[in-house]
């Protein structure tokens, strides 16, 4: 293992460092994991298989890809200033939960439906103003509002949020 490390770790580290955009800690972790996998799979190190470096580079590249996929599947971390926006204890907690549910239901609508509801309900624009902002006819705005509200109501009913 020591020989394997001495022969391949510097080149592997340089390769991985470029993949992780200069994050030295991540690069070190990936190199360590790649070498650990080589140790766990001695058949990859057999002399009859040829040079082990391409195998190590492939393992390292896949580890970086898998790590990025894991990172993207998790919710993003909240920065300290965002924590200041958390409501105080005396705020209406139920209203906050309801707001989150509505926002989540809105995110499931088509972009056109979200846009028309945003303009008419949240920004308080008239049908004519919304039509001008969205660059669509007034009739299209009316139609989209109707179908957007219908779809939103259905999504909220599915969540058990009917009154």
Short mmCIF file of N, CA and C in Angstrom, two decimals:
data_model
loop_
_atom_site.label_atom_id
_atom_site.label_comp_id
_atom_site.label_asym_id
_atom_site.label_seq_id
_atom_site.Cartn_x
_atom_site.Cartn_y
_atom_site.Cartn_z
N UNK A 1 0.83 -1.19 0.00
CA UNK A 1 0.00 0.00 0.00
C UNK A 1 0.87 1.25 0.00
N UNK A 2 1.96 1.19 0.76
CA UNK A 2 2.84 2.34 0.81
C UNK A 2 3.41 2.66 -0.57
N UNK A 3 3.82 1.61 -1.28
CA UNK A 3 4.36 1.79 -2.63
C UNK A 3 3.28 2.35 -3.56
N UNK A 4 2.10 1.81 -3.44
CA UNK A 4 0.98 2.29 -4.26
C UNK A 4 0.73 3.78 -3.99
N UNK A 5 0.77 4.14 -2.72
CA UNK A 5 0.55 5.54 -2.36
C UNK A 5 1.66 6.42 -2.92
N UNK A 6 2.88 6.01 -2.74
CA UNK A 6 4.01 6.82 -3.19
C UNK A 6 4.01 6.99 -4.71
N UNK A 7 3.61 5.96 -5.44
CA UNK A 7 3.64 6.01 -6.90
C UNK A 7 2.46 6.79 -7.50
N UNK A 8 1.29 6.71 -6.89
CA UNK A 8 0.09 7.22 -7.54
C UNK A 8 -0.62 8.37 -6.83
N UNK A 9 -0.41 8.55 -5.54
CA UNK A 9 -1.16 9.56 -4.79
C UNK A 9 -0.95 10.99 -5.30
N UNK A 10 0.29 11.41 -5.60
CA UNK A 10 0.44 12.80 -6.06
C UNK A 10 -0.33 13.09 -7.36
N UNK A 11 -0.23 12.20 -8.33
CA UNK A 11 -0.94 12.42 -9.60
C UNK A 11 -2.45 12.32 -9.38
N UNK A 12 -2.86 11.37 -8.56
CA UNK A 12 -4.28 11.21 -8.26
C UNK A 12 -4.83 12.44 -7.54
N UNK A 13 -4.06 12.96 -6.60
CA UNK A 13 -4.48 14.16 -5.87
C UNK A 13 -4.65 15.35 -6.81
N UNK A 14 -3.71 15.54 -7.71
CA UNK A 14 -3.81 16.64 -8.68
C UNK A 14 -5.05 16.51 -9.56
N UNK A 15 -5.32 15.29 -10.00
CA UNK A 15 -6.49 15.02 -10.83
C UNK A 15 -7.78 15.33 -10.07
N UNK A 16 -7.87 14.83 -8.85
CA UNK A 16 -9.08 15.01 -8.04
C UNK A 16 -9.23 16.47 -7.63
N UNK A 17 -8.15 17.15 -7.35
CA UNK A 17 -8.20 18.55 -6.96
C UNK A 17 -8.86 19.40 -8.05
N UNK A 18 -8.57 19.08 -9.30
CA UNK A 18 -9.23 19.79 -10.41
C UNK A 18 -10.71 19.44 -10.46
N UNK A 19 -11.05 18.19 -10.19
CA UNK A 19 -12.46 17.78 -10.23
C UNK A 19 -13.30 18.46 -9.15
N UNK A 20 -12.70 18.67 -7.99
CA UNK A 20 -13.45 19.26 -6.87
C UNK A 20 -13.20 20.76 -6.76
N UNK A 21 -12.70 21.33 -7.83
CA UNK A 21 -12.52 22.78 -7.96
C UNK A 21 -11.70 23.38 -6.82
N UNK A 22 -10.59 22.73 -6.50
CA UNK A 22 -9.65 23.30 -5.55
C UNK A 22 -9.92 23.02 -4.09
N UNK A 23 -10.93 22.24 -3.77
CA UNK A 23 -11.24 21.91 -2.37
C UNK A 23 -10.28 20.83 -1.91
N UNK A 24 -9.21 21.25 -1.23
CA UNK A 24 -8.13 20.33 -0.85
C UNK A 24 -8.62 19.23 0.10
N UNK A 25 -9.46 19.57 1.04
CA UNK A 25 -9.95 18.57 2.00
C UNK A 25 -10.74 17.47 1.29
N UNK A 26 -11.63 17.89 0.37
CA UNK A 26 -12.40 16.88 -0.38
C UNK A 26 -11.48 16.04 -1.24
N UNK A 27 -10.49 16.68 -1.86
CA UNK A 27 -9.55 15.94 -2.71
C UNK A 27 -8.79 14.90 -1.90
N UNK A 28 -8.34 15.29 -0.73
CA UNK A 28 -7.63 14.34 0.14
C UNK A 28 -8.52 13.17 0.53
N UNK A 29 -9.77 13.48 0.87
CA UNK A 29 -10.72 12.42 1.23
C UNK A 29 -10.95 11.45 0.08
N UNK A 30 -11.10 11.98 -1.13
CA UNK A 30 -11.35 11.13 -2.30
C UNK A 30 -10.13 10.26 -2.59
N UNK A 31 -8.94 10.84 -2.52
CA UNK A 31 -7.71 10.06 -2.76
C UNK A 31 -7.60 8.95 -1.72
N UNK A 32 -7.86 9.29 -0.47
CA UNK A 32 -7.79 8.29 0.59
C UNK A 32 -8.79 7.17 0.35
N UNK A 33 -10.02 7.52 -0.03
CA UNK A 33 -11.05 6.50 -0.29
C UNK A 33 -10.68 5.65 -1.50
N UNK A 34 -10.13 6.25 -2.54
CA UNK A 34 -9.74 5.49 -3.73
C UNK A 34 -8.64 4.49 -3.39
N UNK A 35 -7.67 4.91 -2.60
CA UNK A 35 -6.59 4.00 -2.20
C UNK A 35 -7.11 2.91 -1.26
N UNK A 36 -8.06 3.28 -0.41
CA UNK A 36 -8.68 2.29 0.47
C UNK A 36 -9.42 1.23 -0.35
N UNK A 37 -10.10 1.65 -1.39
CA UNK A 37 -10.79 0.69 -2.25
C UNK A 37 -9.80 -0.20 -3.00
N UNK A 38 -8.67 0.33 -3.36
CA UNK A 38 -7.63 -0.49 -3.99
C UNK A 38 -7.15 -1.55 -3.01
N UNK A 39 -7.00 -1.17 -1.75
CA UNK A 39 -6.57 -2.12 -0.74
C UNK A 39 -7.64 -3.20 -0.52
N UNK A 40 -8.92 -2.81 -0.58
CA UNK A 40 -10.02 -3.76 -0.39
C UNK A 40 -10.23 -4.67 -1.61
N UNK A 41 -9.72 -4.25 -2.77
CA UNK A 41 -9.87 -5.03 -4.00
C UNK A 41 -8.49 -5.34 -4.58
N UNK A 42 -7.78 -6.28 -3.97
CA UNK A 42 -6.43 -6.59 -4.44
C UNK A 42 -6.41 -7.14 -5.87
N UNK A 43 -7.55 -7.65 -6.34
CA UNK A 43 -7.60 -8.16 -7.71
C UNK A 43 -7.36 -7.04 -8.73
N UNK A 44 -7.66 -5.81 -8.35
CA UNK A 44 -7.42 -4.68 -9.25
C UNK A 44 -5.94 -4.35 -9.35
N UNK A 45 -5.16 -4.82 -8.38
CA UNK A 45 -3.73 -4.54 -8.34
C UNK A 45 -2.89 -5.66 -8.96
N UNK A 46 -3.54 -6.71 -9.42
CA UNK A 46 -2.81 -7.86 -9.97
C UNK A 46 -1.95 -7.42 -11.15
N UNK A 47 -0.78 -8.04 -11.24
CA UNK A 47 0.18 -7.70 -12.30
C UNK A 47 -0.37 -7.97 -13.69
N UNK A 48 -1.21 -8.99 -13.84
CA UNK A 48 -1.73 -9.32 -15.16
C UNK A 48 -2.76 -8.31 -15.67
N UNK A 49 -3.21 -7.41 -14.80
CA UNK A 49 -4.19 -6.40 -15.21
C UNK A 49 -3.53 -5.14 -15.76
N UNK A 50 -2.25 -5.06 -15.65
CA UNK A 50 -1.54 -3.89 -16.18
C UNK A 50 -1.45 -2.79 -15.15
N UNK A 51 -1.29 -1.56 -15.64
CA UNK A 51 -1.13 -0.40 -14.78
C UNK A 51 -2.40 -0.15 -13.96
N UNK A 52 -2.24 0.13 -12.68
CA UNK A 52 -3.36 0.34 -11.78
C UNK A 52 -3.85 1.80 -11.82
N UNK A 53 -3.04 2.70 -12.35
CA UNK A 53 -3.39 4.13 -12.32
C UNK A 53 -4.73 4.42 -13.01
N UNK A 54 -5.01 3.89 -14.21
CA UNK A 54 -6.33 4.18 -14.81
C UNK A 54 -7.49 3.72 -13.93
N UNK A 55 -7.32 2.59 -13.27
CA UNK A 55 -8.36 2.09 -12.37
C UNK A 55 -8.55 3.06 -11.21
N UNK A 56 -7.46 3.54 -10.63
CA UNK A 56 -7.54 4.48 -9.51
C UNK A 56 -8.22 5.79 -9.94
N UNK A 57 -7.87 6.28 -11.13
CA UNK A 57 -8.46 7.52 -11.61
C UNK A 57 -9.96 7.34 -11.85
N UNK A 58 -10.35 6.19 -12.36
CA UNK A 58 -11.77 5.93 -12.58
C UNK A 58 -12.52 5.87 -11.26
N UNK A 59 -11.94 5.18 -10.28
CA UNK A 59 -12.57 5.09 -8.96
C UNK A 59 -12.70 6.48 -8.35
N UNK A 60 -11.64 7.28 -8.44
CA UNK A 60 -11.67 8.63 -7.86
C UNK A 60 -12.72 9.50 -8.55
N UNK A 61 -12.79 9.43 -9.87
CA UNK A 61 -13.77 10.23 -10.60
C UNK A 61 -15.19 9.84 -10.19
N UNK A 62 -15.44 8.55 -10.05
CA UNK A 62 -16.77 8.09 -9.64
C UNK A 62 -17.09 8.51 -8.21
N UNK A 63 -16.09 8.52 -7.34
CA UNK A 63 -16.31 8.98 -5.97
C UNK A 63 -16.70 10.46 -5.94
N UNK A 64 -16.06 11.26 -6.77
CA UNK A 64 -16.40 12.68 -6.85
C UNK A 64 -17.82 12.85 -7.37
N UNK A 65 -18.17 12.12 -8.41
CA UNK A 65 -19.52 12.21 -8.98
C UNK A 65 -20.56 11.79 -7.95
N UNK A 66 -20.31 10.67 -7.27
CA UNK A 66 -21.26 10.20 -6.25
C UNK A 66 -21.40 11.21 -5.11
N UNK A 67 -20.29 11.81 -4.70
CA UNK A 67 -20.33 12.82 -3.64
C UNK A 67 -21.14 14.03 -4.05
N UNK A 68 -20.98 14.45 -5.29
CA UNK A 68 -21.74 15.61 -5.79
C UNK A 68 -23.23 15.28 -5.86
N UNK A 69 -23.55 14.08 -6.28
CA UNK A 69 -24.97 13.67 -6.33
C UNK A 69 -25.58 13.65 -4.93
N UNK A 70 -24.81 13.15 -3.95
CA UNK A 70 -25.31 13.13 -2.58
C UNK A 70 -25.53 14.55 -2.08
N UNK A 71 -24.61 15.44 -2.38
CA UNK A 71 -24.70 16.82 -1.94
C UNK A 71 -25.91 17.52 -2.57
N UNK A 72 -26.20 17.23 -3.82
CA UNK A 72 -27.33 17.86 -4.49
C UNK A 72 -28.67 17.31 -4.01
N UNK A 73 -28.68 16.10 -3.50
CA UNK A 73 -29.94 15.52 -3.05
C UNK A 73 -30.33 16.00 -1.66
N UNK A 74 -29.39 16.58 -0.93
CA UNK A 74 -29.69 17.10 0.40
C UNK A 74 -30.15 18.54 0.30
N UNK A 75 -30.95 18.97 1.26
CA UNK A 75 -31.31 20.39 1.27
C UNK A 75 -30.08 21.23 1.56
N UNK A 76 -30.05 22.43 1.02
CA UNK A 76 -28.89 23.29 1.22
C UNK A 76 -28.85 23.75 2.67
N UNK A 77 -27.64 24.05 3.12
CA UNK A 77 -27.47 24.52 4.49
C UNK A 77 -27.98 25.94 4.62
N UNK A 78 -28.42 26.28 5.82
CA UNK A 78 -28.95 27.60 6.08
C UNK A 78 -27.85 28.45 6.69
N UNK A 79 -27.59 29.59 6.09
CA UNK A 79 -26.59 30.51 6.62
C UNK A 79 -27.11 31.19 7.87
N UNK A 80 -26.23 31.71 8.68
CA UNK A 80 -26.60 32.34 9.95
C UNK A 80 -27.59 33.49 9.77
N UNK A 81 -27.41 34.39 8.77
CA UNK A 81 -28.40 35.48 8.63
C UNK A 81 -29.81 34.96 8.33
N UNK A 82 -29.91 33.83 7.66
CA UNK A 82 -31.24 33.29 7.36
C UNK A 82 -31.95 32.81 8.62
N UNK A 83 -31.17 32.46 9.64
CA UNK A 83 -31.77 32.00 10.89
C UNK A 83 -32.47 33.14 11.62
N UNK A 84 -32.08 34.38 11.35
CA UNK A 84 -32.73 35.51 11.99
C UNK A 84 -34.17 35.67 11.53
N UNK A 85 -34.49 35.08 10.38
CA UNK A 85 -35.84 35.19 9.84
C UNK A 85 -36.81 34.21 10.48
N UNK A 86 -36.29 33.31 11.33
CA UNK A 86 -37.15 32.35 12.01
C UNK A 86 -38.06 33.13 12.97
N UNK A 87 -39.34 32.86 12.94
CA UNK A 87 -40.27 33.63 13.77
C UNK A 87 -40.04 33.41 15.27
N UNK A 88 -40.37 34.41 16.05
CA UNK A 88 -40.27 34.30 17.50
C UNK A 88 -41.35 33.36 18.01
N UNK A 89 -41.24 33.00 19.28
CA UNK A 89 -42.19 32.04 19.86
C UNK A 89 -43.63 32.56 19.83
N UNK A 90 -43.83 33.85 19.96
CA UNK A 90 -45.18 34.37 20.04
C UNK A 90 -45.83 34.55 18.67
N UNK A 91 -45.11 34.24 17.58
CA UNK A 91 -45.71 34.32 16.24
C UNK A 91 -46.69 33.18 16.05
N UNK A 92 -47.58 33.36 15.13
CA UNK A 92 -48.61 32.37 14.86
C UNK A 92 -47.98 31.19 14.11
N UNK A 93 -47.62 30.15 14.83
CA UNK A 93 -46.93 29.01 14.26
C UNK A 93 -47.79 28.27 13.23
N UNK A 94 -49.05 28.15 13.50
CA UNK A 94 -49.95 27.48 12.56
C UNK A 94 -50.01 28.22 11.23
N UNK A 95 -50.03 29.53 11.30
CA UNK A 95 -50.06 30.34 10.07
C UNK A 95 -48.78 30.13 9.27
N UNK A 96 -47.68 30.03 9.96
CA UNK A 96 -46.40 29.79 9.30
C UNK A 96 -46.40 28.44 8.59
N UNK A 97 -46.88 27.41 9.26
CA UNK A 97 -46.95 26.08 8.64
C UNK A 97 -47.86 26.09 7.42
N UNK A 98 -48.97 26.80 7.55
CA UNK A 98 -49.91 26.92 6.45
C UNK A 98 -49.25 27.63 5.25
N UNK A 99 -48.49 28.65 5.54
CA UNK A 99 -47.78 29.38 4.49
C UNK A 99 -46.81 28.47 3.77
N UNK A 100 -46.10 27.65 4.52
CA UNK A 100 -45.14 26.70 3.90
C UNK A 100 -45.87 25.70 3.02
N UNK A 101 -46.99 25.21 3.50
CA UNK A 101 -47.76 24.25 2.72
C UNK A 101 -48.25 24.87 1.41
N UNK A 102 -48.73 26.10 1.49
CA UNK A 102 -49.20 26.78 0.28
C UNK A 102 -48.03 27.02 -0.68
N UNK A 103 -46.89 27.44 -0.14
CA UNK A 103 -45.71 27.66 -0.99
C UNK A 103 -45.27 26.36 -1.66
N UNK A 104 -45.33 25.27 -0.91
CA UNK A 104 -44.97 23.97 -1.50
C UNK A 104 -45.96 23.57 -2.57
N UNK A 105 -47.23 23.80 -2.33
CA UNK A 105 -48.26 23.49 -3.34
C UNK A 105 -48.07 24.36 -4.57
N UNK A 106 -47.72 25.62 -4.38
CA UNK A 106 -47.47 26.52 -5.51
C UNK A 106 -46.29 26.05 -6.34
N UNK A 107 -45.29 25.51 -5.69
CA UNK A 107 -44.10 25.07 -6.43
C UNK A 107 -44.42 23.89 -7.35
N UNK A 108 -45.52 23.20 -7.09
CA UNK A 108 -45.91 22.09 -7.94
C UNK A 108 -46.72 22.50 -9.17
N UNK A 109 -47.09 23.77 -9.24
CA UNK A 109 -47.84 24.26 -10.40
C UNK A 109 -46.90 24.51 -11.57
N UNK A 110 -47.47 24.63 -12.74
CA UNK A 110 -46.67 24.95 -13.92
C UNK A 110 -46.12 26.36 -13.77
N UNK A 111 -45.02 26.67 -14.45
CA UNK A 111 -44.45 28.02 -14.35
C UNK A 111 -45.44 29.12 -14.77
N UNK A 112 -46.27 28.85 -15.78
CA UNK A 112 -47.24 29.84 -16.24
C UNK A 112 -48.29 30.11 -15.16
N UNK A 113 -48.76 29.05 -14.51
CA UNK A 113 -49.76 29.21 -13.46
C UNK A 113 -49.18 29.93 -12.25
N UNK A 114 -47.95 29.57 -11.87
CA UNK A 114 -47.30 30.26 -10.76
C UNK A 114 -47.14 31.74 -11.07
N UNK A 115 -46.71 32.05 -12.27
CA UNK A 115 -46.46 33.45 -12.65
C UNK A 115 -47.74 34.27 -12.60
N UNK A 116 -48.83 33.72 -13.09
CA UNK A 116 -50.08 34.49 -13.12
C UNK A 116 -50.62 34.68 -11.70
N UNK A 117 -50.49 33.70 -10.83
CA UNK A 117 -50.92 33.87 -9.44
C UNK A 117 -50.02 34.86 -8.71
N UNK A 118 -48.75 34.82 -8.99
CA UNK A 118 -47.82 35.76 -8.38
C UNK A 118 -48.18 37.20 -8.74
N UNK A 119 -48.47 37.42 -10.02
CA UNK A 119 -48.79 38.78 -10.47
C UNK A 119 -50.14 39.25 -9.93
N UNK A 120 -51.16 38.41 -9.97
CA UNK A 120 -52.50 38.86 -9.59
C UNK A 120 -52.75 38.86 -8.09
N UNK A 121 -52.30 37.82 -7.38
CA UNK A 121 -52.59 37.73 -5.95
C UNK A 121 -51.50 38.32 -5.07
N UNK A 122 -50.25 37.96 -5.34
CA UNK A 122 -49.19 38.40 -4.45
C UNK A 122 -48.71 39.82 -4.75
N UNK A 123 -48.71 40.21 -6.00
CA UNK A 123 -48.29 41.57 -6.34
C UNK A 123 -49.49 42.50 -6.51
N UNK A 124 -50.69 41.96 -6.44
CA UNK A 124 -51.90 42.77 -6.46
C UNK A 124 -52.19 43.47 -7.78
N UNK A 125 -51.71 42.92 -8.86
CA UNK A 125 -51.93 43.55 -10.16
C UNK A 125 -53.30 43.16 -10.71
N UNK A 126 -53.86 44.06 -11.49
CA UNK A 126 -55.12 43.76 -12.17
C UNK A 126 -54.84 42.81 -13.33
N UNK A 127 -55.90 42.29 -13.93
CA UNK A 127 -55.76 41.39 -15.07
C UNK A 127 -54.99 42.09 -16.18
N UNK A 128 -55.35 43.35 -16.44
CA UNK A 128 -54.69 44.11 -17.52
C UNK A 128 -53.21 44.32 -17.22
N UNK A 129 -52.90 44.65 -15.96
CA UNK A 129 -51.49 44.87 -15.59
C UNK A 129 -50.70 43.56 -15.68
N UNK A 130 -51.30 42.48 -15.19
CA UNK A 130 -50.63 41.18 -15.26
C UNK A 130 -50.41 40.77 -16.71
N UNK A 131 -51.39 41.02 -17.56
CA UNK A 131 -51.25 40.68 -18.98
C UNK A 131 -50.08 41.45 -19.60
N UNK A 132 -49.94 42.70 -19.22
CA UNK A 132 -48.86 43.51 -19.76
C UNK A 132 -47.50 43.00 -19.26
N UNK A 133 -47.40 42.68 -17.99
CA UNK A 133 -46.14 42.18 -17.42
C UNK A 133 -45.76 40.82 -18.01
N UNK A 134 -46.75 39.95 -18.17
CA UNK A 134 -46.50 38.59 -18.65
C UNK A 134 -46.46 38.50 -20.18
N UNK A 135 -46.82 39.59 -20.86
CA UNK A 135 -46.82 39.61 -22.33
C UNK A 135 -47.77 38.58 -22.93
N UNK A 136 -48.97 38.53 -22.35
CA UNK A 136 -50.01 37.64 -22.86
C UNK A 136 -51.32 38.42 -22.89
N UNK A 137 -52.32 37.97 -23.65
CA UNK A 137 -53.61 38.66 -23.68
C UNK A 137 -54.33 38.57 -22.33
N UNK A 138 -55.24 39.51 -22.10
CA UNK A 138 -56.02 39.53 -20.86
C UNK A 138 -56.81 38.25 -20.66
N UNK A 139 -57.40 37.75 -21.74
CA UNK A 139 -58.17 36.51 -21.65
C UNK A 139 -57.32 35.34 -21.20
N UNK A 140 -56.06 35.32 -21.62
CA UNK A 140 -55.15 34.26 -21.21
C UNK A 140 -54.87 34.35 -19.71
N UNK A 141 -54.72 35.58 -19.22
CA UNK A 141 -54.50 35.77 -17.78
C UNK A 141 -55.70 35.25 -17.00
N UNK A 142 -56.91 35.62 -17.43
CA UNK A 142 -58.13 35.16 -16.74
C UNK A 142 -58.21 33.63 -16.73
N UNK A 143 -57.94 33.03 -17.88
CA UNK A 143 -58.01 31.59 -18.00
C UNK A 143 -56.97 30.92 -17.11
N UNK A 144 -55.74 31.45 -17.14
CA UNK A 144 -54.68 30.85 -16.33
C UNK A 144 -54.97 30.99 -14.84
N UNK A 145 -55.53 32.13 -14.44
CA UNK A 145 -55.87 32.30 -13.03
C UNK A 145 -56.91 31.25 -12.63
N UNK A 146 -57.92 31.07 -13.45
CA UNK A 146 -58.96 30.08 -13.15
C UNK A 146 -58.36 28.69 -12.97
N UNK A 147 -57.57 28.25 -13.96
CA UNK A 147 -57.00 26.90 -13.90
C UNK A 147 -55.91 26.77 -12.84
N UNK A 148 -55.18 27.84 -12.59
CA UNK A 148 -54.15 27.81 -11.56
C UNK A 148 -54.78 27.65 -10.18
N UNK A 149 -55.85 28.40 -9.93
CA UNK A 149 -56.53 28.27 -8.64
C UNK A 149 -57.15 26.89 -8.47
N UNK A 150 -57.69 26.37 -9.54
CA UNK A 150 -58.26 25.02 -9.49
C UNK A 150 -57.18 23.99 -9.16
N UNK A 151 -56.03 24.10 -9.82
CA UNK A 151 -54.93 23.16 -9.57
C UNK A 151 -54.38 23.34 -8.16
N UNK A 152 -54.27 24.58 -7.71
CA UNK A 152 -53.78 24.85 -6.36
C UNK A 152 -54.75 24.29 -5.32
N UNK A 153 -56.03 24.49 -5.53
CA UNK A 153 -57.03 23.95 -4.61
C UNK A 153 -56.92 22.43 -4.52
N UNK A 154 -56.73 21.78 -5.66
CA UNK A 154 -56.60 20.32 -5.68
C UNK A 154 -55.36 19.89 -4.89
N UNK A 155 -54.24 20.59 -5.10
CA UNK A 155 -53.01 20.24 -4.39
C UNK A 155 -53.18 20.43 -2.88
N UNK A 156 -53.88 21.48 -2.50
CA UNK A 156 -54.10 21.73 -1.06
C UNK A 156 -55.06 20.71 -0.46
N UNK A 157 -56.06 20.29 -1.24
CA UNK A 157 -56.97 19.24 -0.75
C UNK A 157 -56.22 17.94 -0.56
N UNK A 158 -55.29 17.64 -1.44
CA UNK A 158 -54.49 16.43 -1.31
C UNK A 158 -53.65 16.45 -0.02
N UNK A 159 -53.32 17.64 0.42
CA UNK A 159 -52.55 17.80 1.66
C UNK A 159 -53.46 17.91 2.89
N UNK A 160 -54.76 17.85 2.68
CA UNK A 160 -55.70 17.94 3.78
C UNK A 160 -55.87 19.36 4.30
N UNK A 161 -55.71 20.34 3.44
CA UNK A 161 -55.79 21.74 3.87
C UNK A 161 -57.06 22.41 3.40
N UNK A 162 -58.15 21.71 3.37
CA UNK A 162 -59.43 22.34 3.01
C UNK A 162 -60.10 22.87 4.25
N UNK A 163 -60.92 23.88 4.08
CA UNK A 163 -61.60 24.47 5.25
C UNK A 163 -63.05 24.08 5.27
#
